[in-house]
Structures are given as structure tokens and as C-alpha cells.
XYZ file of C-alpha atoms in Angstrom:
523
model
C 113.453 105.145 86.957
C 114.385 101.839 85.134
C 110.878 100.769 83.368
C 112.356 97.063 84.732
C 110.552 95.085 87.427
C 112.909 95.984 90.724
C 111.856 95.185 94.633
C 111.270 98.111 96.172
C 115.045 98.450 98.036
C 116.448 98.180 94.555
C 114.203 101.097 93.662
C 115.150 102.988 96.541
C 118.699 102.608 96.688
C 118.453 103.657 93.050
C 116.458 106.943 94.110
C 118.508 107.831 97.435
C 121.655 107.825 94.712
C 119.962 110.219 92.146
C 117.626 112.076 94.613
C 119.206 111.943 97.967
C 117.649 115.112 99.592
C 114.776 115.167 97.921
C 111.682 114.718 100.405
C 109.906 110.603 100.219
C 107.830 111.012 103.114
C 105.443 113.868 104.640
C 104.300 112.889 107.506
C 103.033 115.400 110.954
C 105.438 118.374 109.434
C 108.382 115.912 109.007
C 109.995 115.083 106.245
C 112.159 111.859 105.446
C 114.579 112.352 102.758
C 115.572 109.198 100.158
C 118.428 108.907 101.628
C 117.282 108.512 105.108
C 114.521 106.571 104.318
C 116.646 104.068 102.144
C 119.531 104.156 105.343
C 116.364 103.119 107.879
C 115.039 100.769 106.085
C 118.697 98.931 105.336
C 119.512 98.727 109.095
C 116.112 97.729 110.123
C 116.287 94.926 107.488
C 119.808 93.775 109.452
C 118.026 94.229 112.530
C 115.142 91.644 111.288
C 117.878 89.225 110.275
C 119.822 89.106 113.385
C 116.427 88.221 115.052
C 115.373 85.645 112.649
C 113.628 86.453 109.860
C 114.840 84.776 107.360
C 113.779 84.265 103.185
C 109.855 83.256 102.711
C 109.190 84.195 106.779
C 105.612 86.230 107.127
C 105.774 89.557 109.083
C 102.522 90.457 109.961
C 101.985 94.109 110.319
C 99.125 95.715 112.411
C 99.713 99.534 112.225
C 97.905 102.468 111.933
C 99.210 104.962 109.027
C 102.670 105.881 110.254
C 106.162 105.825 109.130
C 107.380 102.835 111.163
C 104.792 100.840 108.487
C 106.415 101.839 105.686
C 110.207 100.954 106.846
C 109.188 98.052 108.094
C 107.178 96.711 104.823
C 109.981 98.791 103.222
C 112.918 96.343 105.584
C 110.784 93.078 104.245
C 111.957 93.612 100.796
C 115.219 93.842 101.013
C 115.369 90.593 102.769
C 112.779 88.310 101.133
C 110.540 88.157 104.428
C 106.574 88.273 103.266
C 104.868 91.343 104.318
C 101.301 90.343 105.716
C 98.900 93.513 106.238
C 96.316 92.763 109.107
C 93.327 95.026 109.065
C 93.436 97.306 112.095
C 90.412 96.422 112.956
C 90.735 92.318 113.347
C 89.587 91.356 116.615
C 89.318 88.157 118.176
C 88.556 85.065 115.712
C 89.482 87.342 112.812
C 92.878 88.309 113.838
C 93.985 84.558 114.707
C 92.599 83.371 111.451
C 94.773 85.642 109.225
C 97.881 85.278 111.107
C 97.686 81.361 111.867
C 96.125 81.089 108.001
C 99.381 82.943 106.683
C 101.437 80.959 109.493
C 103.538 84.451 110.319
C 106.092 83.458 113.101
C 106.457 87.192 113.215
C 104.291 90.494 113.587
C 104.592 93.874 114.256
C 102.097 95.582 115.999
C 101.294 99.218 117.549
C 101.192 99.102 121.578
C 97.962 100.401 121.500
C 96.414 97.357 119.489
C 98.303 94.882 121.972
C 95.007 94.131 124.028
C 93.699 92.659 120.925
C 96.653 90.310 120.350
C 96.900 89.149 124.218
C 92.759 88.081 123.655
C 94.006 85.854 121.207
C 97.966 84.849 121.322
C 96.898 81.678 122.929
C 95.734 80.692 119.636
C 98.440 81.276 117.411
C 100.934 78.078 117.420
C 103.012 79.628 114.872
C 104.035 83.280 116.507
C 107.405 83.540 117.636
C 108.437 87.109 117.215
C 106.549 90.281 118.435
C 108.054 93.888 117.686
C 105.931 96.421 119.564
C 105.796 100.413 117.820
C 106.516 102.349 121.302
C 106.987 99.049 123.249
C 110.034 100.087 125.831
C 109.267 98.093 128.865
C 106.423 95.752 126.874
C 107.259 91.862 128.729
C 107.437 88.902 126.781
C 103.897 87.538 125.907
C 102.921 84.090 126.512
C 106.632 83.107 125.886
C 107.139 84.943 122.922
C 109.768 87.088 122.102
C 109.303 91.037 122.277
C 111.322 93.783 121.222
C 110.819 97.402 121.055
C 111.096 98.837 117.423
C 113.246 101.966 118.132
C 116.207 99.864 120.158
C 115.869 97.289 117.046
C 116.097 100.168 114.756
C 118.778 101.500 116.249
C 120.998 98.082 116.807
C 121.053 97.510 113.097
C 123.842 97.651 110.617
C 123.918 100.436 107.662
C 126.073 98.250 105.538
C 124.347 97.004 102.007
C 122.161 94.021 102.032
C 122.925 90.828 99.595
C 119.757 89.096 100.161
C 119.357 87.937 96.132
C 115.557 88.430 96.406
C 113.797 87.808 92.970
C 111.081 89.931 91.619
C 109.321 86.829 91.528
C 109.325 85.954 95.240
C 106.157 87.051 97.339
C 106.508 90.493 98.393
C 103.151 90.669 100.716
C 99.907 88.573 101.334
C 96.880 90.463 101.503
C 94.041 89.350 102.990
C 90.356 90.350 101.271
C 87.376 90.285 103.190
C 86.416 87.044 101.396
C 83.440 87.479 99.242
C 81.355 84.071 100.312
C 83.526 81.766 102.746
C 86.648 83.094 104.674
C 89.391 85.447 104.047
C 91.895 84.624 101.415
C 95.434 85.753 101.229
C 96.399 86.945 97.916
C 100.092 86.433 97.263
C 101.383 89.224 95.094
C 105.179 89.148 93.433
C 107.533 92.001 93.835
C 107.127 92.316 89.904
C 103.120 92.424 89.899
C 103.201 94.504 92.655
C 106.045 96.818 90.485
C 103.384 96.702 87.554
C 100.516 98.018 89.519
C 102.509 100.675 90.782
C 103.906 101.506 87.106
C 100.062 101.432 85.504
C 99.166 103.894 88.352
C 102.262 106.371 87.769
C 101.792 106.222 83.934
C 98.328 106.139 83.604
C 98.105 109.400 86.068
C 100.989 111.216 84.712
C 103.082 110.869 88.081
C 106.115 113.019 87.931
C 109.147 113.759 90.618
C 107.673 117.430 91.703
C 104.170 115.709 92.467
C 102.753 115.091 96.179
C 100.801 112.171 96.292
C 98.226 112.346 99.661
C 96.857 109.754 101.243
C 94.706 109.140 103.794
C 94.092 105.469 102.372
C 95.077 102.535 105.338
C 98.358 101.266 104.716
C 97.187 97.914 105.495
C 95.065 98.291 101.650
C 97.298 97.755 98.716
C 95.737 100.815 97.548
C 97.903 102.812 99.635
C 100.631 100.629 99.274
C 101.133 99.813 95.493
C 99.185 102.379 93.543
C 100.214 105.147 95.957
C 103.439 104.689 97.712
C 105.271 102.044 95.177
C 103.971 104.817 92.278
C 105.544 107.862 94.571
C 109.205 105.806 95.225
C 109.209 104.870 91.123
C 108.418 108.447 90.026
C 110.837 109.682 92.648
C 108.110 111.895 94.439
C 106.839 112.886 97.719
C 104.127 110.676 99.530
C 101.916 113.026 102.050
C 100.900 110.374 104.943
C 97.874 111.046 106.686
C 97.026 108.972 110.068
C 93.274 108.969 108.790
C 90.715 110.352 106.716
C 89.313 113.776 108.370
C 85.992 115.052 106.419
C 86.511 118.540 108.301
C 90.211 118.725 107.716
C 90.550 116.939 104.399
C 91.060 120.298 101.762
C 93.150 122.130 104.554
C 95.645 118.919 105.019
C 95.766 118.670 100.959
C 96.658 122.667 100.803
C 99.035 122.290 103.856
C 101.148 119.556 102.505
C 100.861 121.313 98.670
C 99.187 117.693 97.090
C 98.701 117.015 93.474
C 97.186 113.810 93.485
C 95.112 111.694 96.027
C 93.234 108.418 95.843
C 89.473 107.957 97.273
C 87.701 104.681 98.199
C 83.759 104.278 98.518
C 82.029 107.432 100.261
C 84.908 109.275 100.749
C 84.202 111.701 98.148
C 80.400 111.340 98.822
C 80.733 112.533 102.378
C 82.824 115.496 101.055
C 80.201 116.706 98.270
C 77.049 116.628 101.105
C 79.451 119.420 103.568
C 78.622 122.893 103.127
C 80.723 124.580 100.891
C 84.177 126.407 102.026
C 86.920 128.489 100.692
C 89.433 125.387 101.872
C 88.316 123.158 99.177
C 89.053 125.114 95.715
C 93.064 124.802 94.775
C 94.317 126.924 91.741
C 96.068 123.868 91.351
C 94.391 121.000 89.731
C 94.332 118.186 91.502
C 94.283 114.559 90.258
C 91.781 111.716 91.918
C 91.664 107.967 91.474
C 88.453 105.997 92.681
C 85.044 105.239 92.133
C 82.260 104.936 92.035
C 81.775 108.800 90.312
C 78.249 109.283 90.790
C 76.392 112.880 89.826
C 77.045 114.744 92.624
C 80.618 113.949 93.092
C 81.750 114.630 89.462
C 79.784 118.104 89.610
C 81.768 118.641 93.310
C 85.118 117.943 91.583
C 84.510 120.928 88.489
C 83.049 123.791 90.663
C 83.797 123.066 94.146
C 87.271 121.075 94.313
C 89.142 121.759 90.827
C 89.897 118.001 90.477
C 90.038 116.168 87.520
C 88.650 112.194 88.024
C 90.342 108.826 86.846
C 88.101 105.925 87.163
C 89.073 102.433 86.547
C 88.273 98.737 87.979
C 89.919 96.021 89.487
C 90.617 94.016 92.444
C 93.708 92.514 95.171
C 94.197 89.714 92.303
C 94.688 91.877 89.603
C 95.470 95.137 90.301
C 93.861 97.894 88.598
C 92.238 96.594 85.346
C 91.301 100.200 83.394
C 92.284 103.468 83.643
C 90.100 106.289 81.936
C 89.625 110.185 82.609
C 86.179 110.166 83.852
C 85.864 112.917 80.980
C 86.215 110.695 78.304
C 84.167 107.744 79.198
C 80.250 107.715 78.527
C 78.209 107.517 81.554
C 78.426 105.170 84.238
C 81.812 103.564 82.240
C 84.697 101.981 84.278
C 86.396 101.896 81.025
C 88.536 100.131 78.559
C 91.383 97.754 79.818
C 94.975 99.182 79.727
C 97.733 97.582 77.335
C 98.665 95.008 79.961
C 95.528 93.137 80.482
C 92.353 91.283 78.438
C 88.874 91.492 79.538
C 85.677 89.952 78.353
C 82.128 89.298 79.916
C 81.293 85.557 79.862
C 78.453 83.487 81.033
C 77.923 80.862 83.897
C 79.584 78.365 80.991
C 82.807 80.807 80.907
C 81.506 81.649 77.171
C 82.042 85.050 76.071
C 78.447 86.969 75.576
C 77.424 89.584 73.194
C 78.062 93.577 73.547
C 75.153 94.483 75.897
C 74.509 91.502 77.768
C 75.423 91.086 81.020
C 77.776 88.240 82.327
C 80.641 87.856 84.826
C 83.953 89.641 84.486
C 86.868 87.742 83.940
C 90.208 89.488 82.813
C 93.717 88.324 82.580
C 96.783 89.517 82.070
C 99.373 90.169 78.511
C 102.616 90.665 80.873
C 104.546 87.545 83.037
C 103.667 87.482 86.742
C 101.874 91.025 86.963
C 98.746 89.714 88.811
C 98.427 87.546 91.622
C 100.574 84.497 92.463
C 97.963 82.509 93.720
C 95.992 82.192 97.669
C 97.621 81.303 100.147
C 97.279 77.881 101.422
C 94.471 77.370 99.328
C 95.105 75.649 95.920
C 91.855 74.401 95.428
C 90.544 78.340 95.339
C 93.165 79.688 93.195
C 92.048 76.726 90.243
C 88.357 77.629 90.929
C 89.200 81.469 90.452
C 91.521 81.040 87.274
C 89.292 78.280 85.558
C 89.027 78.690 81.433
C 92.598 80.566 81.937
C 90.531 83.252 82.911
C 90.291 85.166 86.635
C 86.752 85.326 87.208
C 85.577 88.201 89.350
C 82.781 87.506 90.563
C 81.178 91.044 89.539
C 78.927 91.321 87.016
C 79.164 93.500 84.184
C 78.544 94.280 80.269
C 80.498 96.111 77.941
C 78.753 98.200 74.732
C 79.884 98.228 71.368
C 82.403 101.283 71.357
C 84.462 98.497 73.744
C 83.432 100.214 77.123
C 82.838 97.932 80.544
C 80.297 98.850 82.630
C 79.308 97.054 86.777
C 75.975 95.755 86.831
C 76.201 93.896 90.404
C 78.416 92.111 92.928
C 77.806 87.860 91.543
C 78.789 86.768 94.880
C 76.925 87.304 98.301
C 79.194 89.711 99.404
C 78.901 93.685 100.632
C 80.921 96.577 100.520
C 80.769 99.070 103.421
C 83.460 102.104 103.704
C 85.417 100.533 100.765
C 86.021 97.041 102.756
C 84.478 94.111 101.101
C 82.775 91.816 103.949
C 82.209 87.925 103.615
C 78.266 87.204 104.635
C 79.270 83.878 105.851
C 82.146 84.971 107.562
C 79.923 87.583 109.410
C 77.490 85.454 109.966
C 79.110 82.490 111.304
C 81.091 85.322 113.981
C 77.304 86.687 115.024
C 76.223 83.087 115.552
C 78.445 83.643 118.896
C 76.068 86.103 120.386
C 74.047 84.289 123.010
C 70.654 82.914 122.040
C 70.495 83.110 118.499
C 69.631 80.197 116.615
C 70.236 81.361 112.994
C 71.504 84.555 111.102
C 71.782 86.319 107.776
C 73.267 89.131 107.041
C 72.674 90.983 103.857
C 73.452 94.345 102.946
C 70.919 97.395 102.487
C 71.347 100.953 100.877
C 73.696 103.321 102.649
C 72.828 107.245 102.375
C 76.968 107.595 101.845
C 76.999 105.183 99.366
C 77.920 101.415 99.168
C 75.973 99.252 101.784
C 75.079 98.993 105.058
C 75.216 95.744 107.173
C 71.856 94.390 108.478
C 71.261 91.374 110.868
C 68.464 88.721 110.243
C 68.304 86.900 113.382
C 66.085 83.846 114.458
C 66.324 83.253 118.301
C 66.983 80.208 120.287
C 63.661 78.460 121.605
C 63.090 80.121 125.210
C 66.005 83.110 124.323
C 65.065 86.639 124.587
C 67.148 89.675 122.572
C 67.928 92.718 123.148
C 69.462 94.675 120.757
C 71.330 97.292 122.284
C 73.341 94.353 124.316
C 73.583 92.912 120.629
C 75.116 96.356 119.184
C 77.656 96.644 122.047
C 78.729 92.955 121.522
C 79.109 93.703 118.165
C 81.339 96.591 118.924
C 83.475 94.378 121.397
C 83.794 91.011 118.924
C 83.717 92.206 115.564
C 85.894 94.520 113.070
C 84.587 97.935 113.209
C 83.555 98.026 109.610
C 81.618 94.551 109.780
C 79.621 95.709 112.900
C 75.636 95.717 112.390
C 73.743 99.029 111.644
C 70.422 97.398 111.759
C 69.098 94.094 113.276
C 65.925 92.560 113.035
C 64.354 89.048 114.675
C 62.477 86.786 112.182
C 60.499 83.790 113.203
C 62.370 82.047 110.506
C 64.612 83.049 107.484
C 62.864 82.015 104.195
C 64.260 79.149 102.165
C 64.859 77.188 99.358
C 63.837 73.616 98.955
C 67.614 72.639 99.607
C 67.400 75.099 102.589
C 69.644 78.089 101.246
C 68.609 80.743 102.888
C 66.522 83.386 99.637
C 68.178 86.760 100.374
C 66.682 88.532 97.736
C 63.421 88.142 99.917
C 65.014 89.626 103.210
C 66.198 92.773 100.809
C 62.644 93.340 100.002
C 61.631 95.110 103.208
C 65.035 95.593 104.364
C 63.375 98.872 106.762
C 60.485 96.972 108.025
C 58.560 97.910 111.532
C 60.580 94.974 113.562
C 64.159 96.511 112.283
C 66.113 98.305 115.121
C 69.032 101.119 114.285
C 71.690 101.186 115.894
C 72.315 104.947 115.541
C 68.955 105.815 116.571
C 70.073 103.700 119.746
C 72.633 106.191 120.036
């Protein structure tokens, strides 16, 4: 491939002419040649038109892994329409916000995840257009428009698309799990998104007889631009998985013959504590990208798994800051920065500290438009984050004197459970719905698997009573799955500052104290 920025259907189109045959997508024993998967994606882009999306238009996408994501981010591209990724697991006040926040007048959305929209469609002003995956027979809702996605599919036109979309338009919005107010969307170019795909091909050695597995959620740019943009540039074969499977996870890599895969949080955690089998070796090594690499995970990957480890650091902003064989980097290293991008450690001032002292991480880029475009609807945030010229993380870190960055801690009061980052407030202003409650706090406590666990710190109502297994199942009902409580405790009050901030440090000191329930233990 061209080491020029393209969109993704020039890519394609480029591949399905040098490549035709040659299998793009593995997905439940199928395979979806270039060529079929660049003719699909051209008619379903017609399709889209003749309904109307049109240039700068949001889709919003709520999809398990399955092909019908990928042509349909796939179809955005070729048109100019802004893909918009919803978690899968957005329910109620969460799934309005993101798509009235990214003001999508279209989505498409599996059947089975319609109850969620129908709980909340009355609140979303700008919706017009709902295509339903498997949604023969689905009636309009609440006036909208609905259409099935096979018949639209199958209605559109083959011929070649002149849409003249720039590499710097917005190819998607992604919404993080904001970090200490609510969810942003990240607007990321068609060239930045192209960059983080080329860092991840070159930087990995991605070549055109690879298989690139993922279990990763499509809705995650992980999956999307450092896995499937890196497979369609290297002219390779992305392995689709509907989810991560602990029990199946070596037999599906063996079965669809992978070379590379990428891991997020305990993935690789969970995988190291299972017994030993005869699935997991390959004579084949195997390439992984993730973090973090603790002990037992790197010794897993040399005498278990036969998988070599690339480690690196970034964020939605940015993409993927470093890139270093875990090999090569002294302990507990994310790194050095790649050609493309600066990084220092600064202070609360935004001055740059001295090797071995810890201060925030800022980076920014060397290359035009190859991080993020900006939030969505929110100027005043994208200023704050890129103040000094600098995009300021948030993490803290150091680096030593050989030029390697290490994490200290998360700067922002934020947690990070099964590789999603989750918003305290946010959380805590969705618990305050729960009857009887008349504060919360949520902080986050050590995980066994890794990361953290979400705990509750709840002060009740004058007169209320609580129970917590009605809390837990509320939780369940109202909140995304990953956000949901494992542990809740009622305080008498939450300690304080003198300008009534609410001192988590001192709710982390006990975190497992006599008063806190489980909710497994409920189970």
C-alpha cells in the first residue's frame, strides 16, 4: 500500500484491485474476499445516500462484533457520513447522552439491543433514521424511520462512489468514558485515524500472509484502527471474534491460523491463572499488543503461549504514543515515543521536570492532523486539554535517564475496569437515581484480574432504608454492564474537605471494611 493518508474505501478499492480473492474477513468459518467486501460496502454506501445521509451526518452504530459493523463503518467512509461507536452496553441516560451529544439523525442498531433504544427514543430530538441488523418486520418507532439492513443492502447500487471526502474530514467520534465529568466525543480524521493504523502495521511488522484476531469490541478504536485499518493497509486477513472466550481463546487462535492479536486489561491475566493445556502453545510465534505486562503474564507468553509482547501507551486522542518489544525495555517501561510524536513529563505549571520525577504526561504530535481533531461540541475542553501546545493526559508518569517513560498513576478521578475507563462523576450522578440515597462516591478498589473494581459509598436519605441486593439488581437494569457496582457500602457521611470535596483517598483506606457488601458473594 501507498504510505499516503487514504480513507479507508480508497484503501480498499486499491486492495480489491491488487488482491481481489484474497480473504479480508474471518468471521464463523466465512470468509469475505476484498473484492466482496469493497462491492458491499460501495452499494451499502448508495443505499445510505438514497436514504439521507448526506456529508458531516453522524451514524451511530450499536453492534456487537459482526460483519454488518464493519460494512457499515466501512459504507461511512466512502460517503463522508461520521461513524459514531456507542458502547454496547449504554443503557438509559447513557445511551441518549452520546447520541443527542453527537446529534446523530441516524443509527444502526442490532434487533436485540432495540429494547434499550425504545426506553429512551423519546429523548432523542435529533434521530431520524433507524436501520435494524435482522429487522424484517421491525415498525417504525416513535415516528422514525426503520429499515431492515439486508433489503437496504441489497437495494443499493455497485457503481463507484464520487463523494470527494478529504482525509481531513471526521471519519468517527468516539466516545471515552470521561475521566471526571461526562463522556466526550473525540473526533478523529480519516488521516489520524490512517496514521494509527500505519504505526500499528509498522511497528508490529504486519505483512499480507498475517491473520490478525480479535476479540477486541468493534465499538473501541482498538479494534477498529490498530487492528482492522492495520489488516486492510497491509492487505491481510482480520479473524473476527463475537467476544472474548477464556475457555476457547487458544483453540479459536489455532482454528483461524492467527499471527497477531491485541489484549486489553485482564485479558491476558485471566488466561495466565487457567490451568495449563496443550491448546495454548503454537509452533508459530505469535505477536501481542497491550498492557499492562505484569510478571506472570510475560512468563505465560515464553513457556506457555510462544508469544512475543509489544507494549506501548496512549489514548482515543492520540493514538498509540510508543511502541517497544517488551524484551527490550527495562522493567515496568511503556517505552520511548515513536518517530511521529514528542513526549515529556511536566508539572501542575506545564514545566517540564527532571529525569526521575514524576509529573503529568503530555505528548504531541511531529506529523499534520495524526491525533485528534478536537471534542465534540465542546470547545472549551479541547483548549483545556491542548493548553501549553501540549495534550495533557491526565496520567502520571516519569521517564529515567536512558529516555524511557514509565505510569505512576491515573491524575484524574477516574477507574479502569475490563479495559473501559469510567467517569466517577458520571457514575455517581447515574447511582444518585436509586431511591433513598442522599449522597454517593464511587472510587475504585484492587481487582484480583487486574485494573479496578467499582465500589459504592452511599449516605442514605433521612428515614430511607437500603438494601443492597435491590441496589445490585438496579444496577444491573440502569447502568452499563462494566460501570455496575461490585461492592457497596452505607456511610453516615462521606468525609470532606473544608470546601466540601468529598477526600477519596480516605474511603480507599479501608476499601474491604465490615459494613462493605459483595455483590458476588450475593450471588
Amino acid at each position: 500500500m501507498t504510505e499516503k493518508p487514504e480513507t479507508i474505501g480508497v484503501m480498499l478499492d486499491a486492495q480489491a484491485r491488487r488482491i481481489p480473492d484474497h480473504a479480508f474477513l474471518r468471521f464463523d468459518g466465512t470468509d469475505t474476499s476484498y473484492a466482496e467486501i469493497a462491492e458491499r460496502t460501495t452499494r451499502l454506501a448508495s443505499a445510505f445516500s438514497r436514504i439521507g445521509m448526506r456529508r458531516g451526518d453522524r451514524l451511530a452504530i450499536m453492534s456487537t462484533n459482526r460483519p454488518e459493523f464493519i460494512e457499515a463503518w466501512f459504507a461511512t467512509t466512502r460517503i463522508g457520513v461520521v461513524e459514531t461507536p456507542l458502547n454496547v452496553d449504554f443503557r438509559g441516560r447513557f445511551l441518549a447522552y452520546a447520541i443527542t451529544n453527537s446529534q446523530a439523525a441516524h443509527l444502526l442498531i442490532e434487533r436485540s439491543l432495540l429494547e434499550h433504544l425504545l426506553a429512551v427514543v423519546a429523548d432523542l430530538p435529533t434521530l431520524v433514521t433507524i436501520v435494524v441488523i435482522d429487522g424484517q418486520g421491525v415498525a417504525p418507532v416513535d415516528g422514525r424511520q426503520v429499515f431492515d439492513y439486508a433489503e437496504l443492502l441489497a437495494s443499493g447500487d455497485d457503481a463507484p462512489i464520487d463523494a470527494d471526502v478529504s482525509v481531513h474530514d471526521v471519519a468517527v467520534i468516539g466516545y471515552t468514558s470521561g475521566t471526571t465529568g461526562a463522556s466526550k466525543g473525540v473526533m478523529i480524521s480519516h488521516q489520524a485515524a490512517w496514521y494509527a493504523a500505519a504505526d500499528a502495521r509498522i511497528n508490529r511488522g504486519l505483512g499480507g500472509d498475517d491473520v490478525f484476531a480479535t476479540s477486541l469490541p468493534l465499538f473501541h478504536l482498538n479494534a477498529q484502527h490498530l487492528t482492522t485499518m492495520a489488516v486492510v493497509q497491509a492487505g491481510a486477513t482480520l479473524a473476527l471474534e463475537r467476544k472474548f472466550s477464556a475457555s476457547g481463546f487458544w483453540a479459536t487462535l489455532d482454528r483461524v491460523g492467527a499471527t497477531h492479536i491485541n489484549f486489553i486489561g485482564a485479558m491476558l491475566g485471566i488466561l495466565a491463572r487457567r490451568e495449563p493445556s496443550p491448546d495454548e502453545w503454537s509452533d508459530a510465534p505469535r505477536i501481542a499488543f497491550g498492557g499492562p505486562l505484569t510478571p506472570d503474564v510475560l512468563a505465560a507468553g515464553a513457556e506457555r503461549w510462544n508469544l512475543r509482547f509489544i507494549t506501548g501507551y496512549g489514548a482515543t486522542e492520540s493514538g498509540i504514543i510508543t511502541y517497544d518489544w517488551a524484551d527490550d525495555l527495562p522493567p515496568g517501561s511503556f517505552g520511548r515515543p515513536v518517530a511521529g510524536f514528542a513526549m515529556q513529563i511536566v508539572d501542575d505549571e506545564g514545566e517540564p521536570v527532571p529525569d526521575g520525577v514524576a509529573g503529568e504526561i503530555v505528548t504531541r504530535p511531529m506529523r499534520a492532523d495524526s491525533m485528534t481533531s478536537g471534542y465534540w461540541g465542546m470547545p472549551e475542553k479541547t483548549v483545556e486539554a491542548w493548553r501549553d501546545l501540549w495534550f495533557h493526559s491526565g496520567d502520571i508518569g516519569r521517564r529515567d535517564e536512558n529516555g524511557f517513560f514509565y505510569f505512576v498513576d491515573r491524575k484524574k478521578d477516574a477507574l479502569r475496569r475490563r479495559g473501559e475507563n469510567i467517569s466517577s462523576s458520571e457514575l455517581e450522578q447515574a447511582i444518585r437515581d436509586f431511591p433513598g440515597l442522599a449522597d454517593v462516591a464511587v472510587i475504585g478498589v484492587p481487582s484480583p484480574l487486574g485494573e479496578d473494581d467499582v465500589k459504592a459509598c452511599v449516605v442514605l436519605a433521612p428515614e430511607a432504608t437500603f438494601d443492597p441486593g435491590e441496589f445490585f439488581v438496579w444496577s444491573a437494569r440502569s447502568l452499563p454492564r462494566f460501570m455496575v457496582p461490585r461492592y457497596v457500602e452505607v456511610f453516615d457521611e462521606l468525609p470532606r474537605t473544608p470546601t466540601q470535596r468529598v477526600e477519596k483517598y480516605k474511603l480507599r483506606e479501608s476499601p474491604f471494611g465490615p459494613g462493605v457488601t459483595d455483590r458476588e458473594a450475593l450471588a
